[in-house]
């Protein structure tokens, strides 16, 4: 990582002399090859200023989809970029907002207050991009005013795979919940309107996971019960590679089974079709879900699965699911 030049150092020191309260940051490291750049950045910032305190943490950044290293400015803002060149000024402005947050337009404030669930935003930038700082400022200010906005600011040239996976071709590129994007400039009002108009049934797995990890599993269940459908993104929770996510999804399955058993058939049919595609750990959880939400017909389906299962632990999960079903039917 190249360090700050003399002009940039003077700019940082001028910012430091103008603030009075210390800013607390968290340098999140994920074991990636970019970790060293962020550690070096943290070291240099602490050497240059008196009002920035940075702790180093290797805890996974599970609230954000990409789990990239970076500076956690707030619990809902991860800056996975190195604030050099054009980005330095807006980065320092954002740090200042932690202690002195400016107001926002009333229309925007009302839209933010009305957000019913967490909103993942990914903003891809590039160091030499002339238009990126303005959108960084816009989105960071919105996220400062609403903890329901989970903002990842990502340098696409630094995290090439992440940009490729999201099919980012230019910067700035702002992605809302993986299914809507803006390339170039966009107003805060337009972003807020789009965030507030989403149909819960169209939420991605990542959005639903964010809601789940925010302690609102019952909200997801209630929304599916109200609409009498299993959301497509919900299957991603049930089949997620992370056990704690699947565990939270099982809580929702239990609520659905108790309050809306008619939703069991589409749920069970999909899980049965997915069974062979997943590792044993996920297969065990599929069997548990079938035992909780299944019908009389599901007993026969599980019995057929048991004829092909060789792992003893998985067989045990299947037998427990059968026992649960037979107690009800």
PDB file of C-alpha atoms in Angstrom:
ATOM      1  CA  UNK A   1       0.000   0.000   0.000  1.00  0.00           C
ATOM      2  CA  UNK A   2       1.350   3.419  -0.925  1.00  0.00           C
ATOM      3  CA  UNK A   3       1.089   5.903   1.907  1.00  0.00           C
ATOM      4  CA  UNK A   4      -0.431   9.339   1.991  1.00  0.00           C
ATOM      5  CA  UNK A   5       1.593  12.008   0.208  1.00  0.00           C
ATOM      6  CA  UNK A   6       2.488  15.294   1.875  1.00  0.00           C
ATOM      7  CA  UNK A   7      -0.595  17.157   0.646  1.00  0.00           C
ATOM      8  CA  UNK A   8      -2.891  14.359   1.830  1.00  0.00           C
ATOM      9  CA  UNK A   9      -1.178  14.236   5.208  1.00  0.00           C
ATOM     10  CA  UNK A  10      -1.737  17.959   5.648  1.00  0.00           C
ATOM     11  CA  UNK A  11      -5.400  17.531   4.734  1.00  0.00           C
ATOM     12  CA  UNK A  12      -5.804  14.784   7.333  1.00  0.00           C
ATOM     13  CA  UNK A  13      -4.051  16.854  10.004  1.00  0.00           C
ATOM     14  CA  UNK A  14      -6.252  19.863   9.199  1.00  0.00           C
ATOM     15  CA  UNK A  15      -9.346  17.689   9.686  1.00  0.00           C
ATOM     16  CA  UNK A  16      -7.928  16.409  12.966  1.00  0.00           C
ATOM     17  CA  UNK A  17      -7.328  19.912  14.298  1.00  0.00           C
ATOM     18  CA  UNK A  18     -10.926  20.889  13.497  1.00  0.00           C
ATOM     19  CA  UNK A  19     -12.608  18.088  15.479  1.00  0.00           C
ATOM     20  CA  UNK A  20     -12.779  17.735  19.236  1.00  0.00           C
ATOM     21  CA  UNK A  21     -14.180  14.248  19.872  1.00  0.00           C
ATOM     22  CA  UNK A  22     -12.398  10.982  19.151  1.00  0.00           C
ATOM     23  CA  UNK A  23     -13.775   8.810  16.359  1.00  0.00           C
ATOM     24  CA  UNK A  24     -13.851   5.072  17.006  1.00  0.00           C
ATOM     25  CA  UNK A  25     -13.297   2.766  14.023  1.00  0.00           C
ATOM     26  CA  UNK A  26     -12.966  -0.989  13.648  1.00  0.00           C
ATOM     27  CA  UNK A  27     -10.482  -2.355  11.138  1.00  0.00           C
ATOM     28  CA  UNK A  28     -12.100  -5.646  10.125  1.00  0.00           C
ATOM     29  CA  UNK A  29      -9.745  -8.319   8.802  1.00  0.00           C
ATOM     30  CA  UNK A  30     -10.992 -11.461   7.081  1.00  0.00           C
ATOM     31  CA  UNK A  31      -7.849 -13.408   6.259  1.00  0.00           C
ATOM     32  CA  UNK A  32      -7.793 -12.098   2.680  1.00  0.00           C
ATOM     33  CA  UNK A  33      -4.747 -10.845   0.820  1.00  0.00           C
ATOM     34  CA  UNK A  34      -6.002  -7.269   1.224  1.00  0.00           C
ATOM     35  CA  UNK A  35      -5.834  -7.385   5.040  1.00  0.00           C
ATOM     36  CA  UNK A  36      -2.321  -5.960   5.096  1.00  0.00           C
ATOM     37  CA  UNK A  37      -3.370  -2.842   3.196  1.00  0.00           C
ATOM     38  CA  UNK A  38      -6.063  -2.039   5.736  1.00  0.00           C
ATOM     39  CA  UNK A  39      -3.765  -2.712   8.690  1.00  0.00           C
ATOM     40  CA  UNK A  40      -1.184  -0.369   7.173  1.00  0.00           C
ATOM     41  CA  UNK A  41      -3.887   2.252   6.578  1.00  0.00           C
ATOM     42  CA  UNK A  42      -5.013   2.016  10.204  1.00  0.00           C
ATOM     43  CA  UNK A  43      -1.419   2.387  11.398  1.00  0.00           C
ATOM     44  CA  UNK A  44      -0.822   5.461   9.269  1.00  0.00           C
ATOM     45  CA  UNK A  45      -4.053   7.177  10.267  1.00  0.00           C
ATOM     46  CA  UNK A  46      -3.289   6.686  13.947  1.00  0.00           C
ATOM     47  CA  UNK A  47       0.190   8.130  13.467  1.00  0.00           C
ATOM     48  CA  UNK A  48      -1.147  11.215  11.699  1.00  0.00           C
ATOM     49  CA  UNK A  49      -4.060  12.180  13.932  1.00  0.00           C
ATOM     50  CA  UNK A  50      -5.099  12.317  17.566  1.00  0.00           C
ATOM     51  CA  UNK A  51      -8.868  11.975  17.162  1.00  0.00           C
ATOM     52  CA  UNK A  52      -9.107   8.561  15.474  1.00  0.00           C
ATOM     53  CA  UNK A  53      -8.897   5.331  17.464  1.00  0.00           C
ATOM     54  CA  UNK A  54      -8.871   2.105  15.479  1.00  0.00           C
ATOM     55  CA  UNK A  55      -9.185  -1.374  16.900  1.00  0.00           C
ATOM     56  CA  UNK A  56      -8.298  -4.456  14.878  1.00  0.00           C
ATOM     57  CA  UNK A  57     -10.816  -7.268  14.712  1.00  0.00           C
ATOM     58  CA  UNK A  58     -11.010 -10.603  12.953  1.00  0.00           C
ATOM     59  CA  UNK A  59     -14.682 -11.161  13.676  1.00  0.00           C
ATOM     60  CA  UNK A  60     -16.626 -11.974  10.477  1.00  0.00           C
ATOM     61  CA  UNK A  61     -18.601  -9.061   9.099  1.00  0.00           C
ATOM     62  CA  UNK A  62     -21.754 -11.176   8.861  1.00  0.00           C
ATOM     63  CA  UNK A  63     -24.182  -8.276   8.400  1.00  0.00           C
ATOM     64  CA  UNK A  64     -22.725  -7.630   4.959  1.00  0.00           C
ATOM     65  CA  UNK A  65     -22.999  -9.918   1.973  1.00  0.00           C
ATOM     66  CA  UNK A  66     -19.400  -9.847   0.784  1.00  0.00           C
ATOM     67  CA  UNK A  67     -17.603 -10.182   4.144  1.00  0.00           C
ATOM     68  CA  UNK A  68     -14.684  -8.121   2.843  1.00  0.00           C
ATOM     69  CA  UNK A  69     -11.979  -6.508   4.964  1.00  0.00           C
ATOM     70  CA  UNK A  70     -12.304  -2.796   5.545  1.00  0.00           C
ATOM     71  CA  UNK A  71     -12.977  -0.049   8.031  1.00  0.00           C
ATOM     72  CA  UNK A  72     -16.233  -0.482   9.921  1.00  0.00           C
ATOM     73  CA  UNK A  73     -17.274   3.139  10.324  1.00  0.00           C
ATOM     74  CA  UNK A  74     -20.560   2.221  12.020  1.00  0.00           C
ATOM     75  CA  UNK A  75     -22.205  -1.140  12.573  1.00  0.00           C
ATOM     76  CA  UNK A  76     -24.046  -0.608   9.284  1.00  0.00           C
ATOM     77  CA  UNK A  77     -21.290   1.024   7.194  1.00  0.00           C
ATOM     78  CA  UNK A  78     -18.285  -0.957   5.950  1.00  0.00           C
ATOM     79  CA  UNK A  79     -15.719   0.971   3.924  1.00  0.00           C
ATOM     80  CA  UNK A  80     -13.854  -1.653   1.877  1.00  0.00           C
ATOM     81  CA  UNK A  81     -11.660   0.813   0.057  1.00  0.00           C
ATOM     82  CA  UNK A  82      -8.502   2.792   0.748  1.00  0.00           C
ATOM     83  CA  UNK A  83      -9.406   6.501   1.105  1.00  0.00           C
ATOM     84  CA  UNK A  84      -6.756   8.049  -1.113  1.00  0.00           C
ATOM     85  CA  UNK A  85      -6.985  10.526  -3.967  1.00  0.00           C
ATOM     86  CA  UNK A  86     -10.557  11.716  -4.583  1.00  0.00           C
ATOM     87  CA  UNK A  87     -11.995   9.578  -1.783  1.00  0.00           C
ATOM     88  CA  UNK A  88     -10.035  11.147   1.059  1.00  0.00           C
ATOM     89  CA  UNK A  89     -12.159  14.274   1.453  1.00  0.00           C
ATOM     90  CA  UNK A  90     -15.528  12.491   1.621  1.00  0.00           C
ATOM     91  CA  UNK A  91     -14.064   9.805   3.894  1.00  0.00           C
ATOM     92  CA  UNK A  92     -12.942  12.443   6.399  1.00  0.00           C
ATOM     93  CA  UNK A  93     -16.308  14.186   6.108  1.00  0.00           C
ATOM     94  CA  UNK A  94     -18.017  10.893   6.940  1.00  0.00           C
ATOM     95  CA  UNK A  95     -15.825  10.433  10.006  1.00  0.00           C
ATOM     96  CA  UNK A  96     -16.791  13.904  11.161  1.00  0.00           C
ATOM     97  CA  UNK A  97     -20.477  12.981  10.874  1.00  0.00           C
ATOM     98  CA  UNK A  98     -20.028  10.350  13.563  1.00  0.00           C
ATOM     99  CA  UNK A  99     -19.944  13.171  16.109  1.00  0.00           C
ATOM    100  CA  UNK A 100     -21.743  15.945  14.244  1.00  0.00           C
ATOM    101  CA  UNK A 101     -24.369  14.546  11.883  1.00  0.00           C
ATOM    102  CA  UNK A 102     -25.992  17.109   9.570  1.00  0.00           C
ATOM    103  CA  UNK A 103     -29.728  17.090   9.015  1.00  0.00           C
ATOM    104  CA  UNK A 104     -31.523  15.795   5.938  1.00  0.00           C
ATOM    105  CA  UNK A 105     -34.550  16.851   3.914  1.00  0.00           C
ATOM    106  CA  UNK A 106     -37.890  16.083   5.599  1.00  0.00           C
ATOM    107  CA  UNK A 107     -39.122  13.974   2.666  1.00  0.00           C
ATOM    108  CA  UNK A 108     -36.008  11.819   2.870  1.00  0.00           C
ATOM    109  CA  UNK A 109     -36.221  11.548   6.643  1.00  0.00           C
ATOM    110  CA  UNK A 110     -39.828  10.342   6.459  1.00  0.00           C
ATOM    111  CA  UNK A 111     -38.940   7.712   3.864  1.00  0.00           C
ATOM    112  CA  UNK A 112     -36.056   6.457   6.011  1.00  0.00           C
ATOM    113  CA  UNK A 113     -38.240   6.287   9.100  1.00  0.00           C
ATOM    114  CA  UNK A 114     -40.819   4.257   7.167  1.00  0.00           C
ATOM    115  CA  UNK A 115     -38.378   1.548   6.043  1.00  0.00           C
ATOM    116  CA  UNK A 116     -39.900  -1.712   7.351  1.00  0.00           C
ATOM    117  CA  UNK A 117     -36.780  -3.862   7.096  1.00  0.00           C
ATOM    118  CA  UNK A 118     -33.036  -3.733   6.572  1.00  0.00           C
ATOM    119  CA  UNK A 119     -31.820  -2.670   3.145  1.00  0.00           C
ATOM    120  CA  UNK A 120     -28.512  -3.948   1.705  1.00  0.00           C
ATOM    121  CA  UNK A 121     -26.727  -1.373  -0.451  1.00  0.00           C
ATOM    122  CA  UNK A 122     -23.437  -2.035  -2.238  1.00  0.00           C
ATOM    123  CA  UNK A 123     -21.625   0.909  -3.756  1.00  0.00           C
ATOM    124  CA  UNK A 124     -18.736   0.073  -6.086  1.00  0.00           C
ATOM    125  CA  UNK A 125     -16.222   2.847  -6.563  1.00  0.00           C
ATOM    126  CA  UNK A 126     -12.794   3.408  -8.114  1.00  0.00           C
ATOM    127  CA  UNK A 127      -9.999   5.608  -6.823  1.00  0.00           C
ATOM    128  CA  UNK A 128      -9.716   7.747  -9.963  1.00  0.00           C
ATOM    129  CA  UNK A 129     -13.477   8.004 -10.510  1.00  0.00           C
ATOM    130  CA  UNK A 130     -14.546  11.692 -10.589  1.00  0.00           C
ATOM    131  CA  UNK A 131     -18.191  10.948  -9.773  1.00  0.00           C
ATOM    132  CA  UNK A 132     -17.727   8.390  -6.995  1.00  0.00           C
ATOM    133  CA  UNK A 133     -17.145  10.736  -4.019  1.00  0.00           C
ATOM    134  CA  UNK A 134     -20.527  12.420  -4.476  1.00  0.00           C
ATOM    135  CA  UNK A 135     -22.385   9.103  -4.347  1.00  0.00           C
ATOM    136  CA  UNK A 136     -20.263   7.935  -1.410  1.00  0.00           C
ATOM    137  CA  UNK A 137     -21.329  11.098   0.408  1.00  0.00           C
ATOM    138  CA  UNK A 138     -24.999  10.597  -0.491  1.00  0.00           C
ATOM    139  CA  UNK A 139     -25.195   6.968   0.578  1.00  0.00           C
ATOM    140  CA  UNK A 140     -23.053   7.390   3.670  1.00  0.00           C
ATOM    141  CA  UNK A 141     -25.255  10.222   4.918  1.00  0.00           C
ATOM    142  CA  UNK A 142     -28.376   8.082   4.404  1.00  0.00           C
ATOM    143  CA  UNK A 143     -26.785   5.175   6.280  1.00  0.00           C
ATOM    144  CA  UNK A 144     -25.723   7.496   9.085  1.00  0.00           C
ATOM    145  CA  UNK A 145     -29.379   8.487   9.493  1.00  0.00           C
ATOM    146  CA  UNK A 146     -30.813   4.952   9.270  1.00  0.00           C
ATOM    147  CA  UNK A 147     -29.294   1.823  10.757  1.00  0.00           C
ATOM    148  CA  UNK A 148     -31.620  -0.192   8.516  1.00  0.00           C
ATOM    149  CA  UNK A 149     -29.363   0.643   5.587  1.00  0.00           C
ATOM    150  CA  UNK A 150     -26.461  -1.816   5.443  1.00  0.00           C
ATOM    151  CA  UNK A 151     -23.944  -0.007   3.269  1.00  0.00           C
ATOM    152  CA  UNK A 152     -20.858  -1.626   1.751  1.00  0.00           C
ATOM    153  CA  UNK A 153     -18.552   0.769  -0.075  1.00  0.00           C
ATOM    154  CA  UNK A 154     -16.262  -1.389  -2.226  1.00  0.00           C
ATOM    155  CA  UNK A 155     -13.292  -0.505  -4.385  1.00  0.00           C
ATOM    156  CA  UNK A 156     -14.003  -2.651  -7.439  1.00  0.00           C
ATOM    157  CA  UNK A 157     -10.397  -2.545  -8.625  1.00  0.00           C
ATOM    158  CA  UNK A 158      -9.196  -3.753  -5.228  1.00  0.00           C
ATOM    159  CA  UNK A 159     -11.845  -6.472  -4.899  1.00  0.00           C
ATOM    160  CA  UNK A 160     -12.016  -7.639  -8.485  1.00  0.00           C
ATOM    161  CA  UNK A 161     -13.845 -10.915  -7.838  1.00  0.00           C
ATOM    162  CA  UNK A 162     -16.591  -9.185  -5.871  1.00  0.00           C
ATOM    163  CA  UNK A 163     -17.088  -6.731  -8.740  1.00  0.00           C
ATOM    164  CA  UNK A 164     -17.098  -9.533 -11.297  1.00  0.00           C
ATOM    165  CA  UNK A 165     -19.611 -11.548  -9.281  1.00  0.00           C
ATOM    166  CA  UNK A 166     -21.904  -8.520  -9.197  1.00  0.00           C
ATOM    167  CA  UNK A 167     -21.291  -7.838 -12.903  1.00  0.00           C
ATOM    168  CA  UNK A 168     -20.056  -4.336 -12.227  1.00  0.00           C
ATOM    169  CA  UNK A 169     -18.778  -2.754 -15.430  1.00  0.00           C
ATOM    170  CA  UNK A 170     -18.359   0.883 -14.379  1.00  0.00           C
ATOM    171  CA  UNK A 171     -18.087   3.111 -11.327  1.00  0.00           C
ATOM    172  CA  UNK A 172     -19.914   4.370  -9.452  1.00  0.00           C
ATOM    173  CA  UNK A 173     -22.364   1.473  -9.384  1.00  0.00           C
ATOM    174  CA  UNK A 174     -24.958   1.329  -6.598  1.00  0.00           C
ATOM    175  CA  UNK A 175     -26.739  -2.008  -6.119  1.00  0.00           C
ATOM    176  CA  UNK A 176     -29.925  -2.311  -4.082  1.00  0.00           C
ATOM    177  CA  UNK A 177     -30.628  -5.780  -2.740  1.00  0.00           C
ATOM    178  CA  UNK A 178     -28.908  -7.441  -5.719  1.00  0.00           C
ATOM    179  CA  UNK A 179     -31.811  -6.760  -8.086  1.00  0.00           C
ATOM    180  CA  UNK A 180     -31.755  -3.038  -8.844  1.00  0.00           C
ATOM    181  CA  UNK A 181     -28.808  -0.831  -9.712  1.00  0.00           C
ATOM    182  CA  UNK A 182     -27.819   2.648 -10.712  1.00  0.00           C
ATOM    183  CA  UNK A 183     -24.667   3.444 -12.699  1.00  0.00           C
ATOM    184  CA  UNK A 184     -23.607   7.048 -12.324  1.00  0.00           C
ATOM    185  CA  UNK A 185     -25.234   9.664 -10.160  1.00  0.00           C
ATOM    186  CA  UNK A 186     -28.556   9.223  -8.369  1.00  0.00           C
ATOM    187  CA  UNK A 187     -30.331  11.438  -5.870  1.00  0.00           C
ATOM    188  CA  UNK A 188     -30.888  10.552  -2.224  1.00  0.00           C
ATOM    189  CA  UNK A 189     -34.645  10.935  -2.746  1.00  0.00           C
ATOM    190  CA  UNK A 190     -34.698   8.405  -5.594  1.00  0.00           C
ATOM    191  CA  UNK A 191     -32.676   5.907  -3.565  1.00  0.00           C
ATOM    192  CA  UNK A 192     -35.039   6.263  -0.610  1.00  0.00           C
ATOM    193  CA  UNK A 193     -38.136   5.899  -2.760  1.00  0.00           C
ATOM    194  CA  UNK A 194     -36.804   2.720  -4.328  1.00  0.00           C
ATOM    195  CA  UNK A 195     -35.787   1.276  -0.953  1.00  0.00           C
ATOM    196  CA  UNK A 196     -39.254   1.889   0.448  1.00  0.00           C
ATOM    197  CA  UNK A 197     -41.211   0.451  -2.474  1.00  0.00           C
ATOM    198  CA  UNK A 198     -39.889  -3.115  -2.415  1.00  0.00           C
ATOM    199  CA  UNK A 199     -42.307  -6.020  -2.218  1.00  0.00           C
ATOM    200  CA  UNK A 200     -41.328  -8.302   0.719  1.00  0.00           C
ATOM    201  CA  UNK A 201     -41.950 -11.359  -1.458  1.00  0.00           C
ATOM    202  CA  UNK A 202     -39.171 -10.163  -3.784  1.00  0.00           C
ATOM    203  CA  UNK A 203     -36.543  -9.770  -1.082  1.00  0.00           C
ATOM    204  CA  UNK A 204     -33.307 -11.601  -1.744  1.00  0.00           C
ATOM    205  CA  UNK A 205     -31.864 -14.239   0.543  1.00  0.00           C
ATOM    206  CA  UNK A 206     -29.318 -11.673   1.733  1.00  0.00           C
ATOM    207  CA  UNK A 207     -32.046  -9.199   2.685  1.00  0.00           C
ATOM    208  CA  UNK A 208     -34.011 -11.876   4.504  1.00  0.00           C
ATOM    209  CA  UNK A 209     -30.841 -12.994   6.259  1.00  0.00           C
ATOM    210  CA  UNK A 210     -30.244  -9.442   7.427  1.00  0.00           C
ATOM    211  CA  UNK A 211     -33.776  -9.272   8.821  1.00  0.00           C
ATOM    212  CA  UNK A 212     -33.299 -12.661  10.458  1.00  0.00           C
ATOM    213  CA  UNK A 213     -30.042 -11.646  12.112  1.00  0.00           C
ATOM    214  CA  UNK A 214     -31.727  -8.460  13.283  1.00  0.00           C
ATOM    215  CA  UNK A 215     -33.932 -10.659  15.499  1.00  0.00           C
ATOM    216  CA  UNK A 216     -37.030 -10.423  13.318  1.00  0.00           C
ATOM    217  CA  UNK A 217     -37.642 -14.010  12.253  1.00  0.00           C
ATOM    218  CA  UNK A 218     -41.333 -13.714  13.131  1.00  0.00           C
ATOM    219  CA  UNK A 219     -41.662 -10.748  10.745  1.00  0.00           C
ATOM    220  CA  UNK A 220     -40.565 -12.972   7.843  1.00  0.00           C
ATOM    221  CA  UNK A 221     -43.010 -15.684   8.866  1.00  0.00           C
ATOM    222  CA  UNK A 222     -45.828 -13.150   9.267  1.00  0.00           C
ATOM    223  CA  UNK A 223     -45.203 -11.713   5.803  1.00  0.00           C
ATOM    224  CA  UNK A 224     -45.310 -15.147   4.161  1.00  0.00           C
ATOM    225  CA  UNK A 225     -48.454 -16.080   6.095  1.00  0.00           C
ATOM    226  CA  UNK A 226     -50.127 -12.813   5.107  1.00  0.00           C
ATOM    227  CA  UNK A 227     -49.308 -13.356   1.416  1.00  0.00           C
ATOM    228  CA  UNK A 228     -49.936 -17.116   1.571  1.00  0.00           C
ATOM    229  CA  UNK A 229     -46.668 -17.935  -0.166  1.00  0.00           C
ATOM    230  CA  UNK A 230     -43.143 -19.075   0.568  1.00  0.00           C
ATOM    231  CA  UNK A 231     -40.744 -16.372  -0.599  1.00  0.00           C
ATOM    232  CA  UNK A 232     -38.129 -17.579  -3.064  1.00  0.00           C
ATOM    233  CA  UNK A 233     -35.372 -15.953  -1.021  1.00  0.00           C
ATOM    234  CA  UNK A 234     -36.454 -17.931   2.046  1.00  0.00           C
ATOM    235  CA  UNK A 235     -35.280 -21.201   0.522  1.00  0.00           C
ATOM    236  CA  UNK A 236     -31.810 -19.672   0.426  1.00  0.00           C
ATOM    237  CA  UNK A 237     -31.982 -19.273   4.208  1.00  0.00           C
ATOM    238  CA  UNK A 238     -33.045 -22.888   4.742  1.00  0.00           C
ATOM    239  CA  UNK A 239     -30.218 -24.122   2.501  1.00  0.00           C
ATOM    240  CA  UNK A 240     -27.581 -21.599   3.570  1.00  0.00           C
ATOM    241  CA  UNK A 241     -24.017 -22.783   4.156  1.00  0.00           C
ATOM    242  CA  UNK A 242     -23.882 -21.062   7.564  1.00  0.00           C
ATOM    243  CA  UNK A 243     -25.533 -23.149  10.273  1.00  0.00           C
ATOM    244  CA  UNK A 244     -26.754 -20.204  12.351  1.00  0.00           C
ATOM    245  CA  UNK A 245     -28.677 -18.872   9.327  1.00  0.00           C
ATOM    246  CA  UNK A 246     -30.333 -22.254   8.794  1.00  0.00           C
ATOM    247  CA  UNK A 247     -31.147 -22.417  12.500  1.00  0.00           C
ATOM    248  CA  UNK A 248     -32.959 -19.095  12.309  1.00  0.00           C
ATOM    249  CA  UNK A 249     -34.844 -20.296   9.244  1.00  0.00           C
ATOM    250  CA  UNK A 250     -35.974 -23.379  11.170  1.00  0.00           C
ATOM    251  CA  UNK A 251     -37.621 -21.095  13.725  1.00  0.00           C
ATOM    252  CA  UNK A 252     -39.648 -19.626  10.866  1.00  0.00           C
ATOM    253  CA  UNK A 253     -40.562 -23.111   9.622  1.00  0.00           C
ATOM    254  CA  UNK A 254     -41.864 -23.974  13.084  1.00  0.00           C
ATOM    255  CA  UNK A 255     -44.049 -20.855  13.115  1.00  0.00           C
ATOM    256  CA  UNK A 256     -45.365 -21.593   9.624  1.00  0.00           C
ATOM    257  CA  UNK A 257     -46.180 -25.179  10.579  1.00  0.00           C
ATOM    258  CA  UNK A 258     -48.131 -23.990  13.599  1.00  0.00           C
ATOM    259  CA  UNK A 259     -49.951 -21.012  12.101  1.00  0.00           C
ATOM    260  CA  UNK A 260     -50.246 -21.799   8.384  1.00  0.00           C
ATOM    261  CA  UNK A 261     -49.917 -25.558   7.730  1.00  0.00           C
ATOM    262  CA  UNK A 262     -51.300 -25.097   4.202  1.00  0.00           C
ATOM    263  CA  UNK A 263     -47.940 -23.621   3.236  1.00  0.00           C
ATOM    264  CA  UNK A 264     -46.255 -26.933   4.116  1.00  0.00           C
ATOM    265  CA  UNK A 265     -46.728 -28.587   0.722  1.00  0.00           C
ATOM    266  CA  UNK A 266     -44.838 -26.054  -1.458  1.00  0.00           C
ATOM    267  CA  UNK A 267     -42.161 -25.854   1.227  1.00  0.00           C
ATOM    268  CA  UNK A 268     -41.701 -29.613   1.506  1.00  0.00           C
ATOM    269  CA  UNK A 269     -41.872 -30.211  -2.248  1.00  0.00           C
ATOM    270  CA  UNK A 270     -39.039 -27.738  -2.812  1.00  0.00           C
ATOM    271  CA  UNK A 271     -36.883 -29.120   0.001  1.00  0.00           C
ATOM    272  CA  UNK A 272     -37.315 -32.679  -1.268  1.00  0.00           C
ATOM    273  CA  UNK A 273     -36.237 -31.592  -4.759  1.00  0.00           C
ATOM    274  CA  UNK A 274     -33.138 -29.909  -3.286  1.00  0.00           C
ATOM    275  CA  UNK A 275     -32.111 -32.753  -0.969  1.00  0.00           C
ATOM    276  CA  UNK A 276     -29.550 -34.519  -3.170  1.00  0.00           C
ATOM    277  CA  UNK A 277     -27.829 -31.283  -4.157  1.00  0.00           C
ATOM    278  CA  UNK A 278     -26.532 -30.433  -0.716  1.00  0.00           C
ATOM    279  CA  UNK A 279     -23.972 -31.736   1.797  1.00  0.00           C
ATOM    280  CA  UNK A 280     -24.934 -33.942   4.720  1.00  0.00           C
ATOM    281  CA  UNK A 281     -25.068 -31.067   7.218  1.00  0.00           C
ATOM    282  CA  UNK A 282     -27.716 -29.275   5.169  1.00  0.00           C
ATOM    283  CA  UNK A 283     -29.528 -32.533   4.387  1.00  0.00           C
ATOM    284  CA  UNK A 284     -29.957 -33.101   8.112  1.00  0.00           C
ATOM    285  CA  UNK A 285     -31.618 -29.719   8.480  1.00  0.00           C
ATOM    286  CA  UNK A 286     -33.843 -30.419   5.477  1.00  0.00           C
ATOM    287  CA  UNK A 287     -35.038 -33.583   7.214  1.00  0.00           C
ATOM    288  CA  UNK A 288     -35.742 -31.615  10.380  1.00  0.00           C
ATOM    289  CA  UNK A 289     -37.787 -29.070   8.425  1.00  0.00           C
ATOM    290  CA  UNK A 290     -39.717 -31.865   6.723  1.00  0.00           C
ATOM    291  CA  UNK A 291     -40.485 -33.342  10.124  1.00  0.00           C
ATOM    292  CA  UNK A 292     -41.781 -30.007  11.379  1.00  0.00           C
ATOM    293  CA  UNK A 293     -43.797 -28.867   8.380  1.00  0.00           C
ATOM    294  CA  UNK A 294     -44.577 -32.084   6.509  1.00  0.00           C
ATOM    295  CA  UNK A 295     -47.890 -33.810   5.898  1.00  0.00           C
ATOM    296  CA  UNK A 296     -48.987 -37.446   5.880  1.00  0.00           C
ATOM    297  CA  UNK A 297     -47.620 -37.682   2.346  1.00  0.00           C
ATOM    298  CA  UNK A 298     -44.210 -36.537   3.591  1.00  0.00           C
ATOM    299  CA  UNK A 299     -43.848 -39.699   5.686  1.00  0.00           C
ATOM    300  CA  UNK A 300     -43.595 -41.769   2.521  1.00  0.00           C
ATOM    301  CA  UNK A 301     -41.164 -39.297   0.974  1.00  0.00           C
ATOM    302  CA  UNK A 302     -38.812 -39.536   3.960  1.00  0.00           C
ATOM    303  CA  UNK A 303     -39.061 -43.335   4.015  1.00  0.00           C
ATOM    304  CA  UNK A 304     -37.886 -43.380   0.390  1.00  0.00           C
ATOM    305  CA  UNK A 305     -34.979 -41.089   1.249  1.00  0.00           C
ATOM    306  CA  UNK A 306     -33.941 -43.372   4.106  1.00  0.00           C
ATOM    307  CA  UNK A 307     -33.542 -46.255   1.650  1.00  0.00           C
ATOM    308  CA  UNK A 308     -30.678 -44.373  -0.028  1.00  0.00           C
ATOM    309  CA  UNK A 309     -29.029 -42.740   3.005  1.00  0.00           C
ATOM    310  CA  UNK A 310     -25.819 -44.336   4.257  1.00  0.00           C
ATOM    311  CA  UNK A 311     -24.636 -41.919   6.952  1.00  0.00           C
ATOM    312  CA  UNK A 312     -25.795 -43.000  10.399  1.00  0.00           C
ATOM    313  CA  UNK A 313     -26.203 -39.455  11.667  1.00  0.00           C
ATOM    314  CA  UNK A 314     -28.369 -38.570   8.684  1.00  0.00           C
ATOM    315  CA  UNK A 315     -30.436 -41.715   9.147  1.00  0.00           C
ATOM    316  CA  UNK A 316     -31.029 -40.690  12.733  1.00  0.00           C
ATOM    317  CA  UNK A 317     -32.231 -37.262  11.574  1.00  0.00           C
ATOM    318  CA  UNK A 318     -34.605 -38.957   9.144  1.00  0.00           C
ATOM    319  CA  UNK A 319     -35.977 -41.271  11.801  1.00  0.00           C
ATOM    320  CA  UNK A 320     -36.535 -38.323  14.144  1.00  0.00           C
ATOM    321  CA  UNK A 321     -38.418 -36.514  11.378  1.00  0.00           C
ATOM    322  CA  UNK A 322     -40.600 -39.595  10.843  1.00  0.00           C
ATOM    323  CA  UNK A 323     -41.312 -39.841  14.555  1.00  0.00           C
ATOM    324  CA  UNK A 324     -42.330 -36.174  14.659  1.00  0.00           C
ATOM    325  CA  UNK A 325     -44.701 -36.641  11.726  1.00  0.00           C
ATOM    326  CA  UNK A 326     -46.234 -39.869  13.024  1.00  0.00           C
ATOM    327  CA  UNK A 327     -47.019 -38.214  16.329  1.00  0.00           C
ATOM    328  CA  UNK A 328     -49.181 -35.721  14.416  1.00  0.00           C
ATOM    329  CA  UNK A 329     -50.767 -37.999  11.816  1.00  0.00           C
TER     330      UNK A 329
END
